[in-house]
Short mmCIF file of N, CA and C in Angstrom, two decimals:
data_model
loop_
_atom_site.label_atom_id
_atom_site.label_comp_id
_atom_site.label_asym_id
_atom_site.label_seq_id
_atom_site.Cartn_x
_atom_site.Cartn_y
_atom_site.Cartn_z
N GLN N 1233 0.92 -1.03 0.05
CA GLN N 1233 -0.09 0.11 0.20
C GLN N 1233 0.87 1.32 -0.11
N ILE N 1234 1.92 1.15 0.95
CA ILE N 1234 2.95 2.38 0.84
C ILE N 1234 3.52 2.58 -0.66
N LYS N 1235 3.80 1.35 -1.19
CA LYS N 1235 4.48 1.32 -2.65
C LYS N 1235 3.61 2.12 -3.67
N GLU N 1236 2.28 1.74 -3.58
CA GLU N 1236 1.31 2.28 -4.27
C GLU N 1236 1.24 3.91 -4.24
N MET N 1237 1.06 4.18 -2.86
CA MET N 1237 1.00 5.71 -2.61
C MET N 1237 2.30 6.34 -3.40
N LYS N 1238 3.34 5.75 -3.03
CA LYS N 1238 4.90 6.53 -3.60
C LYS N 1238 4.87 6.46 -5.22
N THR N 1239 4.19 5.48 -5.93
CA THR N 1239 4.15 5.48 -7.25
C THR N 1239 2.91 6.36 -7.66
N GLY N 1240 1.97 6.54 -6.75
CA GLY N 1240 0.84 7.48 -7.20
C GLY N 1240 1.59 9.08 -7.09
N CYS N 1241 2.15 9.26 -5.90
CA CYS N 1241 2.84 10.62 -5.80
C CYS N 1241 3.66 10.75 -6.84
N VAL N 1242 4.55 9.95 -7.10
CA VAL N 1242 5.56 10.12 -8.33
C VAL N 1242 4.94 10.46 -9.68
N ALA N 1243 3.95 9.78 -9.90
CA ALA N 1243 3.10 9.92 -11.13
C ALA N 1243 2.21 11.23 -11.06
N LEU N 1244 1.80 11.68 -9.82
CA LEU N 1244 1.17 13.27 -9.64
C LEU N 1244 2.31 14.29 -10.03
N LEU N 1245 3.50 14.04 -9.40
CA LEU N 1245 4.45 14.91 -9.57
C LEU N 1245 4.92 15.19 -11.04
N ILE N 1246 5.01 14.05 -11.76
CA ILE N 1246 5.38 14.26 -13.18
C ILE N 1246 4.28 14.41 -13.94
N CYS N 1247 3.11 14.36 -13.56
CA CYS N 1247 2.00 15.00 -14.41
C CYS N 1247 1.85 16.57 -14.34
N TRP N 1248 2.20 16.79 -13.09
CA TRP N 1248 2.29 18.20 -12.86
C TRP N 1248 3.11 19.01 -13.24
N HIS N 1249 4.36 18.47 -13.57
CA HIS N 1249 5.36 19.11 -14.24
C HIS N 1249 5.23 19.13 -15.93
N VAL N 1250 4.72 18.12 -16.08
CA VAL N 1250 4.62 17.77 -17.81
C VAL N 1250 3.35 18.58 -18.57
N LEU N 1251 2.49 18.96 -17.80
CA LEU N 1251 1.14 19.47 -18.14
C LEU N 1251 1.41 21.05 -18.51
N PRO N 1252 0.83 21.47 -19.54
CA PRO N 1252 1.14 22.89 -19.87
C PRO N 1252 0.10 23.79 -19.18
N ILE N 1253 0.45 24.72 -18.70
CA ILE N 1253 -0.46 25.93 -17.94
C ILE N 1253 -1.58 26.13 -18.52
N GLU N 1254 -1.60 26.35 -19.60
CA GLU N 1254 -2.81 26.77 -20.54
C GLU N 1254 -3.92 25.86 -20.23
N SER N 1255 -3.71 24.68 -19.82
CA SER N 1255 -4.70 23.55 -19.81
C SER N 1255 -5.57 23.73 -18.56
N PHE N 1256 -5.11 24.69 -17.46
CA PHE N 1256 -5.76 24.93 -16.36
C PHE N 1256 -7.05 26.02 -16.42
N SER N 1257 -8.06 25.66 -15.99
CA SER N 1257 -9.32 26.60 -15.95
C SER N 1257 -9.81 26.77 -14.75
N LEU N 1258 -10.17 28.06 -14.34
CA LEU N 1258 -10.85 28.40 -13.08
C LEU N 1258 -12.07 27.76 -12.77
N VAL N 1259 -12.75 27.40 -14.00
CA VAL N 1259 -14.22 26.99 -13.84
C VAL N 1259 -14.18 25.67 -13.09
N ASN N 1260 -13.82 24.67 -13.79
CA ASN N 1260 -13.48 23.32 -13.68
C ASN N 1260 -12.33 22.92 -13.94
N PRO N 1261 -11.27 22.94 -13.52
CA PRO N 1261 -9.98 22.60 -13.93
C PRO N 1261 -9.73 21.21 -14.31
N GLN N 1262 -10.24 20.10 -13.48
CA GLN N 1262 -10.18 18.94 -13.81
C GLN N 1262 -10.81 18.51 -15.10
N ARG N 1263 -12.10 18.84 -15.10
CA ARG N 1263 -13.01 18.50 -16.21
C ARG N 1263 -12.31 19.16 -17.66
N ASN N 1264 -11.88 20.36 -17.51
CA ASN N 1264 -11.34 20.91 -18.72
C ASN N 1264 -10.00 20.24 -19.02
N LEU N 1265 -9.18 19.82 -18.08
CA LEU N 1265 -8.01 19.03 -18.45
C LEU N 1265 -8.30 17.74 -19.16
N LEU N 1266 -9.18 17.14 -18.73
CA LEU N 1266 -9.37 15.83 -19.38
C LEU N 1266 -10.08 16.02 -20.81
N ARG N 1267 -10.61 17.07 -21.19
CA ARG N 1267 -11.24 17.37 -22.53
C ARG N 1267 -10.21 17.56 -23.45
N HIS N 1268 -8.96 18.58 -23.04
CA HIS N 1268 -8.32 18.90 -23.86
C HIS N 1268 -6.62 18.40 -23.78
N THR N 1269 -6.56 17.15 -23.08
CA THR N 1269 -5.31 16.44 -22.89
C THR N 1269 -5.46 15.06 -23.86
N PRO N 1270 -4.35 14.67 -24.52
CA PRO N 1270 -4.18 13.59 -25.15
C PRO N 1270 -4.29 12.27 -24.27
N LEU N 1271 -4.68 11.09 -24.64
CA LEU N 1271 -5.08 9.89 -24.06
C LEU N 1271 -3.95 9.53 -23.05
N SER N 1272 -2.68 9.92 -23.55
CA SER N 1272 -1.57 9.07 -22.56
C SER N 1272 -1.49 9.96 -21.25
N ARG N 1273 -1.85 11.25 -21.28
CA ARG N 1273 -1.95 11.94 -20.00
C ARG N 1273 -3.24 11.70 -19.16
N ARG N 1274 -4.27 11.36 -19.70
CA ARG N 1274 -5.50 10.93 -19.15
C ARG N 1274 -5.22 10.10 -17.99
N ALA N 1275 -4.38 9.28 -18.02
CA ALA N 1275 -4.25 8.29 -16.95
C ALA N 1275 -3.76 8.82 -15.67
N CYS N 1276 -2.51 9.85 -15.77
CA CYS N 1276 -2.09 10.58 -14.81
C CYS N 1276 -2.97 11.49 -14.23
N LEU N 1277 -3.86 12.11 -14.97
CA LEU N 1277 -4.93 13.21 -14.45
C LEU N 1277 -5.99 12.26 -13.72
N ASN N 1278 -6.40 11.10 -14.10
CA ASN N 1278 -7.20 10.28 -13.35
C ASN N 1278 -6.84 9.74 -11.92
N GLN N 1279 -5.51 9.63 -12.02
CA GLN N 1279 -4.84 9.31 -10.85
C GLN N 1279 -4.86 10.53 -9.81
N ARG N 1280 -4.48 11.63 -10.35
CA ARG N 1280 -4.67 12.78 -9.55
C ARG N 1280 -5.93 13.01 -9.04
N MET N 1281 -7.22 12.91 -9.97
CA MET N 1281 -8.55 13.04 -9.54
C MET N 1281 -8.67 12.24 -8.34
N VAL N 1282 -8.26 11.09 -8.23
CA VAL N 1282 -8.73 9.86 -7.26
C VAL N 1282 -7.91 10.43 -6.09
N LEU N 1283 -6.67 10.88 -6.02
CA LEU N 1283 -6.25 11.50 -4.95
C LEU N 1283 -6.68 12.50 -4.33
N ASP N 1284 -6.93 13.44 -5.17
CA ASP N 1284 -7.92 14.76 -4.80
C ASP N 1284 -9.12 14.50 -4.24
N GLN N 1285 -9.87 13.45 -4.51
CA GLN N 1285 -11.34 13.04 -4.08
C GLN N 1285 -11.30 12.58 -2.53
N GLY N 1286 -10.14 12.14 -2.07
CA GLY N 1286 -9.95 11.46 -0.92
C GLY N 1286 -9.93 12.85 0.02
N SER N 1287 -9.39 13.78 -0.39
CA SER N 1287 -9.09 15.05 0.57
C SER N 1287 -10.47 15.66 1.00
N GLN N 1288 -10.61 16.26 2.19
CA GLN N 1288 -11.70 16.97 2.65
C GLN N 1288 -11.52 18.51 2.38
N VAL N 1289 -12.89 19.10 2.26
CA VAL N 1289 -13.07 20.47 2.15
C VAL N 1289 -12.69 21.15 3.66
N PHE N 1290 -12.09 22.05 3.37
CA PHE N 1290 -11.68 23.22 4.67
C PHE N 1290 -12.94 23.92 5.04
N GLU N 1291 -13.50 23.63 6.06
CA GLU N 1291 -14.49 24.96 6.58
C GLU N 1291 -14.05 25.46 7.73
N ALA N 1292 -14.18 26.87 7.66
CA ALA N 1292 -13.85 27.63 8.81
C ALA N 1292 -14.73 27.33 10.02
N ARG N 1293 -14.02 27.05 11.17
CA ARG N 1293 -14.85 26.82 12.57
C ARG N 1293 -14.33 27.82 13.38
N PRO N 1294 -15.07 28.22 14.50
CA PRO N 1294 -14.59 29.08 15.73
C PRO N 1294 -13.57 28.27 16.49
N PRO N 1295 -12.74 28.93 17.08
CA PRO N 1295 -11.72 27.96 17.96
C PRO N 1295 -12.43 27.39 19.08
N PRO N 1296 -11.85 26.42 19.75
CA PRO N 1296 -12.38 25.77 20.59
C PRO N 1296 -12.77 26.56 21.76
N LEU N 1297 -13.76 26.43 22.89
CA LEU N 1297 -13.99 27.36 23.83
C LEU N 1297 -12.76 27.21 24.97
N GLU N 1298 -12.18 26.29 25.15
CA GLU N 1298 -11.13 26.20 26.06
C GLU N 1298 -9.88 26.98 25.66
N VAL N 1299 -9.81 27.42 24.36
CA VAL N 1299 -8.72 28.41 23.71
C VAL N 1299 -9.23 29.86 23.62
N ALA N 1300 -10.42 29.86 23.47
CA ALA N 1300 -10.83 31.20 23.26
C ALA N 1300 -11.32 31.93 24.49
N LEU N 1301 -11.85 31.16 25.53
CA LEU N 1301 -12.30 31.72 26.62
C LEU N 1301 -11.19 32.61 27.55
N PRO N 1302 -10.02 31.79 27.77
CA PRO N 1302 -8.95 32.52 28.40
C PRO N 1302 -8.47 33.77 27.68
N VAL N 1303 -8.34 33.87 26.45
CA VAL N 1303 -7.94 35.23 25.52
C VAL N 1303 -8.95 36.11 25.91
N VAL N 1304 -10.25 35.84 25.62
CA VAL N 1304 -11.31 36.72 25.85
C VAL N 1304 -11.19 37.39 27.19
N LEU N 1305 -11.20 36.39 28.23
CA LEU N 1305 -11.19 36.88 29.65
C LEU N 1305 -10.24 37.92 29.95
N SER N 1306 -8.79 37.31 29.59
CA SER N 1306 -7.84 38.13 29.70
C SER N 1306 -7.80 39.46 29.27
N THR N 1307 -8.48 39.56 28.16
CA THR N 1307 -8.58 40.76 27.48
C THR N 1307 -9.39 41.96 27.97
N LEU N 1308 -10.63 41.30 28.42
CA LEU N 1308 -11.75 41.91 29.09
C LEU N 1308 -11.20 42.54 30.46
N GLY N 1309 -10.39 41.54 31.13
CA GLY N 1309 -9.91 41.83 32.48
C GLY N 1309 -8.86 43.11 32.42
N THR N 1310 -8.11 42.91 31.50
CA THR N 1310 -7.06 44.12 31.27
C THR N 1310 -7.79 45.45 31.02
N MET N 1311 -8.79 45.34 30.12
CA MET N 1311 -9.71 46.55 29.64
C MET N 1311 -10.37 47.15 30.77
N SER N 1312 -10.94 46.27 31.44
CA SER N 1312 -11.69 46.83 32.75
C SER N 1312 -10.85 47.42 33.89
N TYR N 1313 -9.75 46.77 34.09
CA TYR N 1313 -8.65 47.21 35.00
C TYR N 1313 -8.13 48.96 34.45
N TRP N 1314 -7.91 48.81 33.25
CA TRP N 1314 -7.57 50.12 32.64
C TRP N 1314 -8.65 51.14 32.87
N TRP N 1315 -9.78 50.80 32.51
CA TRP N 1315 -10.95 52.05 32.42
C TRP N 1315 -11.38 52.32 33.83
N PHE N 1316 -11.46 51.13 34.69
CA PHE N 1316 -12.05 51.43 36.00
C PHE N 1316 -11.10 51.67 37.18
N VAL N 1317 -9.69 51.47 36.97
CA VAL N 1317 -8.57 51.72 37.93
C VAL N 1317 -7.82 52.82 37.56
N LEU N 1318 -7.11 52.57 36.40
CA LEU N 1318 -6.07 53.63 35.81
C LEU N 1318 -6.60 55.03 35.34
N VAL N 1319 -7.55 54.71 34.61
CA VAL N 1319 -8.00 56.28 34.11
C VAL N 1319 -8.71 57.18 35.15
N PRO N 1320 -9.57 56.55 36.22
CA PRO N 1320 -9.93 57.53 37.26
C PRO N 1320 -8.85 58.00 37.97
N SER N 1321 -7.78 57.08 38.28
CA SER N 1321 -6.79 57.77 39.14
C SER N 1321 -5.96 58.77 38.47
N GLU N 1322 -5.75 58.50 37.12
CA GLU N 1322 -5.01 59.71 36.41
C GLU N 1322 -5.81 60.87 36.12
N ARG N 1323 -7.04 60.76 36.16
CA ARG N 1323 -8.16 61.97 35.97
C ARG N 1323 -7.77 62.71 37.37
N ARG N 1324 -7.89 61.89 38.53
CA ARG N 1324 -7.87 62.57 39.86
C ARG N 1324 -6.42 63.24 39.97
N ASP N 1325 -5.27 62.72 39.60
CA ASP N 1325 -4.09 63.29 39.59
C ASP N 1325 -3.89 64.44 38.62
N LEU N 1326 -4.61 64.56 37.37
CA LEU N 1326 -4.59 65.51 36.37
C LEU N 1326 -5.34 66.52 37.01
N ALA N 1327 -6.52 66.48 37.72
CA ALA N 1327 -7.20 67.44 38.33
C ALA N 1327 -6.38 68.06 39.34
N LYS N 1328 -5.68 67.53 40.46
CA LYS N 1328 -5.00 67.97 41.46
C LYS N 1328 -3.83 68.99 40.67
N ASN N 1329 -3.15 68.57 39.63
CA ASN N 1329 -2.23 69.10 39.04
C ASN N 1329 -2.67 70.46 38.58
N LYS N 1330 -3.87 70.43 37.94
CA LYS N 1330 -4.42 71.66 37.05
C LYS N 1330 -4.77 72.60 38.30
N ASN N 1331 -5.17 72.33 39.61
CA ASN N 1331 -5.45 73.11 40.56
C ASN N 1331 -4.17 73.57 41.29
N LYS N 1332 -3.18 72.62 41.72
CA LYS N 1332 -2.42 73.31 42.50
C LYS N 1332 -0.80 72.99 41.98
N GLY N 1333 -0.74 72.03 41.11
CA GLY N 1333 0.46 71.61 40.87
C GLY N 1333 1.33 72.49 39.47
N GLY N 1334 2.17 71.81 38.93
CA GLY N 1334 2.99 72.59 37.88
C GLY N 1334 2.08 72.82 36.65
N LEU N 1335 1.09 71.95 36.36
CA LEU N 1335 0.23 72.19 35.17
C LEU N 1335 -0.57 73.57 35.40
N ASN N 1336 -0.83 73.93 36.73
CA ASN N 1336 -1.57 75.28 37.28
C ASN N 1336 -0.59 76.26 36.88
N ASN N 1337 0.64 76.35 37.32
CA ASN N 1337 1.68 77.21 36.88
C ASN N 1337 1.97 77.57 35.48
N TYR N 1338 1.74 76.38 34.84
CA TYR N 1338 2.11 76.59 33.22
C TYR N 1338 0.75 77.21 32.54
N LEU N 1339 -0.59 76.99 33.15
CA LEU N 1339 -1.67 77.70 32.54
C LEU N 1339 -1.71 79.02 32.85
N GLU N 1340 -1.25 79.47 34.12
CA GLU N 1340 -1.47 80.70 34.54
C GLU N 1340 -0.21 81.41 33.41
N ASP N 1341 0.93 81.00 33.33
CA ASP N 1341 1.98 81.59 32.30
C ASP N 1341 1.26 81.90 31.09
N LEU N 1342 0.62 80.68 30.65
CA LEU N 1342 -0.04 80.82 29.27
C LEU N 1342 -1.13 82.00 29.37
N GLU N 1343 -1.60 82.04 30.31
CA GLU N 1343 -2.90 83.08 30.49
C GLU N 1343 -2.30 84.60 30.31
N ARG N 1344 -1.28 84.70 31.05
CA ARG N 1344 -0.45 85.95 30.93
C ARG N 1344 0.32 86.39 29.90
N SER N 1345 0.47 85.38 29.18
CA SER N 1345 1.58 85.74 27.65
C SER N 1345 0.68 86.54 26.97
N PRO N 1346 1.45 87.42 26.04
CA PRO N 1346 0.65 88.41 25.25
C PRO N 1346 -0.26 87.48 24.08
N LYS N 1347 -1.11 88.23 23.69
CA LYS N 1347 -2.24 87.61 22.84
C LYS N 1347 -1.79 86.93 21.63
N ASN N 1348 -0.83 87.35 20.79
CA ASN N 1348 -0.33 86.81 19.70
C ASN N 1348 0.87 85.85 19.87
N ALA N 1349 1.31 85.72 21.34
CA ALA N 1349 2.44 84.86 21.65
C ALA N 1349 1.74 83.24 21.94
N ARG N 1350 2.60 82.47 21.73
CA ARG N 1350 2.07 81.16 21.90
C ARG N 1350 0.87 80.55 21.58
N ARG N 1351 0.53 80.90 20.40
CA ARG N 1351 -0.66 80.51 19.63
C ARG N 1351 -1.10 79.14 19.64
N LEU N 1352 -0.23 78.36 19.41
CA LEU N 1352 -0.23 76.83 19.25
C LEU N 1352 -0.71 76.44 20.61
N GLU N 1353 0.03 76.67 21.74
CA GLU N 1353 -0.23 76.15 22.94
C GLU N 1353 -1.72 76.73 23.56
N LYS N 1354 -2.14 77.94 23.34
CA LYS N 1354 -3.32 78.45 23.57
C LYS N 1354 -4.43 77.78 22.97
N TRP N 1355 -4.32 77.26 21.83
CA TRP N 1355 -5.21 76.66 20.93
C TRP N 1355 -5.42 75.28 21.47
N PHE N 1356 -4.15 74.55 21.87
CA PHE N 1356 -4.20 73.25 22.39
C PHE N 1356 -5.00 73.32 23.80
N TYR N 1357 -4.77 74.25 24.72
CA TYR N 1357 -5.39 74.21 25.97
C TYR N 1357 -6.64 75.16 26.10
N THR N 1358 -7.19 75.42 24.87
CA THR N 1358 -8.47 76.52 25.03
C THR N 1358 -9.54 76.02 25.89
N GLU N 1359 -9.94 74.59 25.93
CA GLU N 1359 -10.84 74.20 26.84
C GLU N 1359 -10.62 74.63 28.24
N TRP N 1360 -9.22 74.25 28.64
CA TRP N 1360 -8.90 74.36 30.20
C TRP N 1360 -8.72 76.00 30.31
N LEU N 1361 -8.27 76.71 29.46
CA LEU N 1361 -8.18 78.13 29.92
C LEU N 1361 -9.38 78.99 30.01
N GLU N 1362 -10.60 78.34 29.17
CA GLU N 1362 -11.97 78.65 29.16
C GLU N 1362 -12.68 78.25 30.58
N ARG N 1363 -12.21 77.13 31.00
CA ARG N 1363 -13.01 76.60 32.33
C ARG N 1363 -12.19 77.70 33.41
N ARG N 1364 -10.98 77.96 33.20
CA ARG N 1364 -10.44 78.68 34.32
C ARG N 1364 -10.99 80.20 34.58
N ARG N 1365 -11.17 80.80 33.21
CA ARG N 1365 -12.04 82.03 33.29
C ARG N 1365 -13.37 82.05 33.75
N LYS N 1366 -14.08 80.86 33.55
CA LYS N 1366 -15.35 80.79 34.03
C LYS N 1366 -15.43 80.63 35.64
N VAL N 1367 -14.41 79.75 36.08
CA VAL N 1367 -14.24 79.68 37.61
C VAL N 1367 -14.01 80.98 38.15
N ARG N 1368 -13.23 81.66 37.51
CA ARG N 1368 -12.62 83.09 38.41
C ARG N 1368 -13.85 84.16 38.09
N GLY N 1369 -14.39 83.91 37.08
CA GLY N 1369 -15.73 84.73 36.95
C GLY N 1369 -16.75 84.47 37.93
N LEU N 1370 -16.91 83.16 38.28
CA LEU N 1370 -17.90 82.70 39.35
C LEU N 1370 -17.44 83.03 40.61
N LYS N 1371 -16.07 82.94 41.04
CA LYS N 1371 -15.60 83.45 42.29
C LYS N 1371 -15.85 84.64 42.59
N ILE N 1372 -15.47 85.71 41.47
CA ILE N 1372 -15.84 86.90 41.81
C ILE N 1372 -17.13 87.40 41.70
N SER N 1373 -18.05 86.74 41.09
CA SER N 1373 -19.44 87.18 41.13
C SER N 1373 -20.04 86.62 42.64
N GLU N 1374 -19.46 85.64 43.17
CA GLU N 1374 -19.60 85.07 44.75
C GLU N 1374 -19.26 86.08 45.65
N GLU N 1375 -17.96 86.69 45.40
CA GLU N 1375 -17.45 87.72 46.27
C GLU N 1375 -18.46 88.98 46.39
N VAL N 1376 -18.82 89.46 45.03
CA VAL N 1376 -19.55 90.53 45.14
C VAL N 1376 -20.82 90.46 45.64
N ASN N 1377 -21.51 89.21 45.61
CA ASN N 1377 -22.74 88.91 46.14
C ASN N 1377 -22.59 88.92 47.55
N LEU N 1378 -21.66 88.40 48.33
CA LEU N 1378 -21.20 88.47 49.72
C LEU N 1378 -21.03 89.88 50.14
N VAL N 1379 -20.40 90.47 49.35
CA VAL N 1379 -20.09 92.03 49.97
C VAL N 1379 -21.49 92.77 49.66
N LEU N 1380 -22.16 92.53 48.80
CA LEU N 1380 -23.34 93.34 48.72
C LEU N 1380 -24.53 92.80 49.59
N SER N 1381 -24.48 91.56 50.11
CA SER N 1381 -25.49 91.30 51.03
C SER N 1381 -25.29 91.70 52.39
#
């Protein structure tokens, strides 16, 4: 049986290299080959068709659950840790830094700079600078209301 497989493989390789490329068709290559080849080559092609018929068609399947589940869970765990732990702590640190830290000093320098200077930086921090102006305006209006009361 092994000897027959070896001779079949050798015959297949010989037929593969001997056949002209023009005889292959995308519609139905095996049918087209049999129609346009001489009788001497048909035996090799029949051998090849028999070998091809034994193979199975590949059908895509999802990965097994025991493989996919750990990957999905580790990804979700990492994302949830990032979103629920790291992001809020960084937001708190940024808020503290904007109120009392080095970023506060930087924003003050940016506000005090001349109108046409550092335009790119002012554009980038537009929202933060507007919020600072609103907060300052609210503090002034509260102080005025306290004085008038």
